[in-house]
CSV table of C-alpha atoms in Angstrom, one decimal:
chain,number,residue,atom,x,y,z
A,1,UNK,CA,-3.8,6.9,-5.9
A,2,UNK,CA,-0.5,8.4,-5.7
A,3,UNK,CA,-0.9,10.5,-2.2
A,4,UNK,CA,-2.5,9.9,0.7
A,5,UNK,CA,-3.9,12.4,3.9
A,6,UNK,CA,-1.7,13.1,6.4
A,7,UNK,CA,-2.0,11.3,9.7
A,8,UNK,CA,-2.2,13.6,12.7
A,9,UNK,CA,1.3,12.7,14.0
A,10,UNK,CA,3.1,13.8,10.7
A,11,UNK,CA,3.4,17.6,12.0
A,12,UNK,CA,3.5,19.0,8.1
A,13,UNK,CA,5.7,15.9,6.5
A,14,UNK,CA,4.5,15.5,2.8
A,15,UNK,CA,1.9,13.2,2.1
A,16,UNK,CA,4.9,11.8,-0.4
A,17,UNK,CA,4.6,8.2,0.1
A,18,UNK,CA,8.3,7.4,-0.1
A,19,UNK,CA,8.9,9.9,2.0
A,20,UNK,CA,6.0,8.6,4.8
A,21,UNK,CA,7.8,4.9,4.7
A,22,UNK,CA,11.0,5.7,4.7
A,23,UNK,CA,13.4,5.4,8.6
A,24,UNK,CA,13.6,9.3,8.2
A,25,UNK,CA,10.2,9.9,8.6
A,26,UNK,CA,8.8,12.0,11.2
A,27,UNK,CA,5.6,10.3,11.4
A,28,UNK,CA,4.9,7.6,13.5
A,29,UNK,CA,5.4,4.5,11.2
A,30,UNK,CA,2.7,2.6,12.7
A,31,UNK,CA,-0.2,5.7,11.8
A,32,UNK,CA,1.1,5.9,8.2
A,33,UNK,CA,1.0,1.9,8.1
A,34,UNK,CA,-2.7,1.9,9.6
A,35,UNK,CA,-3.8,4.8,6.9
A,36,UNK,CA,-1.9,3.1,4.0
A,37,UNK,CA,-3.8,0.0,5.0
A,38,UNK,CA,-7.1,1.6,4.8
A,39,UNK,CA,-6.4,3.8,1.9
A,40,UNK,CA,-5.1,1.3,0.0
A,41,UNK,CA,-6.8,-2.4,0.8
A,42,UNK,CA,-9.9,-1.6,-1.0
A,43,UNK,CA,-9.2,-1.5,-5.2
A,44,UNK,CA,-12.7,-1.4,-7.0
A,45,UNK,CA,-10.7,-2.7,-10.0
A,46,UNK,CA,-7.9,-4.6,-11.2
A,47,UNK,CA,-5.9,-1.8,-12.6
A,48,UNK,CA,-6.2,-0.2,-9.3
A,49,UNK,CA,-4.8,-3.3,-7.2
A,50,UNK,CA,-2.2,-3.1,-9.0
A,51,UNK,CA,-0.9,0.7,-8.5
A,52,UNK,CA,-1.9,0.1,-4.7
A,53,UNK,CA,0.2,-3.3,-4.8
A,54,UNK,CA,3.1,-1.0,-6.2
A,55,UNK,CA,2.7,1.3,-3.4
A,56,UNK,CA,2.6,-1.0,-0.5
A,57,UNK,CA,5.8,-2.6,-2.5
A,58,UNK,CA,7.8,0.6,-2.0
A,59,UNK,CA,6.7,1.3,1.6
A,60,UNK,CA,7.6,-2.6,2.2
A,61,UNK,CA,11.4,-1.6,0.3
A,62,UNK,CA,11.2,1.9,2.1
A,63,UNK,CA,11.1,0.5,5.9
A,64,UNK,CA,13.4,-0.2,8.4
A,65,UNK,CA,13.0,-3.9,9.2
A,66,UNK,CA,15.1,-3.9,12.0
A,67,UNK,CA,13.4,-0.7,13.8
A,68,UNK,CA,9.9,-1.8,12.5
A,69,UNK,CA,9.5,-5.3,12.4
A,70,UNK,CA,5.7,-5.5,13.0
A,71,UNK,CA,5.2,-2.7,10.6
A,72,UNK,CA,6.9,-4.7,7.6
A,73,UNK,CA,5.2,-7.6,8.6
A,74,UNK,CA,1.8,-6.1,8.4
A,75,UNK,CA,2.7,-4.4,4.6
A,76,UNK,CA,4.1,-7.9,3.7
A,77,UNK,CA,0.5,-9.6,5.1
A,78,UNK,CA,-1.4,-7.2,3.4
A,79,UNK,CA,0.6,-7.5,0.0
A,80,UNK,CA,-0.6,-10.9,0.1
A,81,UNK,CA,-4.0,-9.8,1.0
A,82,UNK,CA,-4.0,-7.4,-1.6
A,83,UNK,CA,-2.5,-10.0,-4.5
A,84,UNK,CA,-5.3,-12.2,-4.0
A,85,UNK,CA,-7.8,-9.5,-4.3
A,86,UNK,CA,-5.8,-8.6,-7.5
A,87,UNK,CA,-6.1,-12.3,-8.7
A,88,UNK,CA,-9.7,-11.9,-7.8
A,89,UNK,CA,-10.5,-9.1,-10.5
A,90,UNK,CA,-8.3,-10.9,-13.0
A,91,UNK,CA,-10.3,-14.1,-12.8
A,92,UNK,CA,-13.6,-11.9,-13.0
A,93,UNK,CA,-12.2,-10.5,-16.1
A,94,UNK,CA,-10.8,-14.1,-17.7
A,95,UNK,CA,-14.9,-15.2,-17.1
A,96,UNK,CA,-16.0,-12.2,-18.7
A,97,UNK,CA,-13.4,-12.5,-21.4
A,98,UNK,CA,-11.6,-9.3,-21.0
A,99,UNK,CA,-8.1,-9.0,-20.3
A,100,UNK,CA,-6.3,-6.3,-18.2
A,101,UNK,CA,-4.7,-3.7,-20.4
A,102,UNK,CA,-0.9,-4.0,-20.2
């Protein structure tokens, strides 16, 4: 899940995550935050979590924290959502005795 749809404020930006978080950005950061959240909170596995933890990392890395505080905040929040949800999957896997691929 390396791309995502483009919210309706983009105007024709690529779907290029680093290029949706970063400052430069001609989409509003608060849209791309809201589809990122919804695109992205809802692994069906563990391997998954963990690409969609990477991503949310470099949007986190990729934002302005001055200009978008509440923005950061909510990838931070959700990276800890999404963590636990990881950890989740992991301890599913320990009780079934398989371990993530690595």
């Amino acid at each position: 899940m390396s791309e995502v749809q483009n919210p309706d404020s983009c105007d024709g930006v690529s779907a290029n995550i680093s290029l949706h978080a970063s400052s430069q950005s001609k989409c509003n950061s608060e849209n791309v935050v809201k589809t990122f959240d919804y695109n992205l909170m809802n692994p069906s596995t563990y391997e998954e979590s963990d690409i969609n933890i990477q991503i949310l990392e470099s949007i986190y890395q990729h934002l302005d924290k001055e200009q978008n505080l509440k923005e950061a905040n909510t990838v931070a929040f959700n990276l800890f959502k999404l963590s636990n949800k990881k950890s989740d999957f992991l301890m599913q896997m320990l009780s079934a005795n398989i371990l993530p691929a690595r």
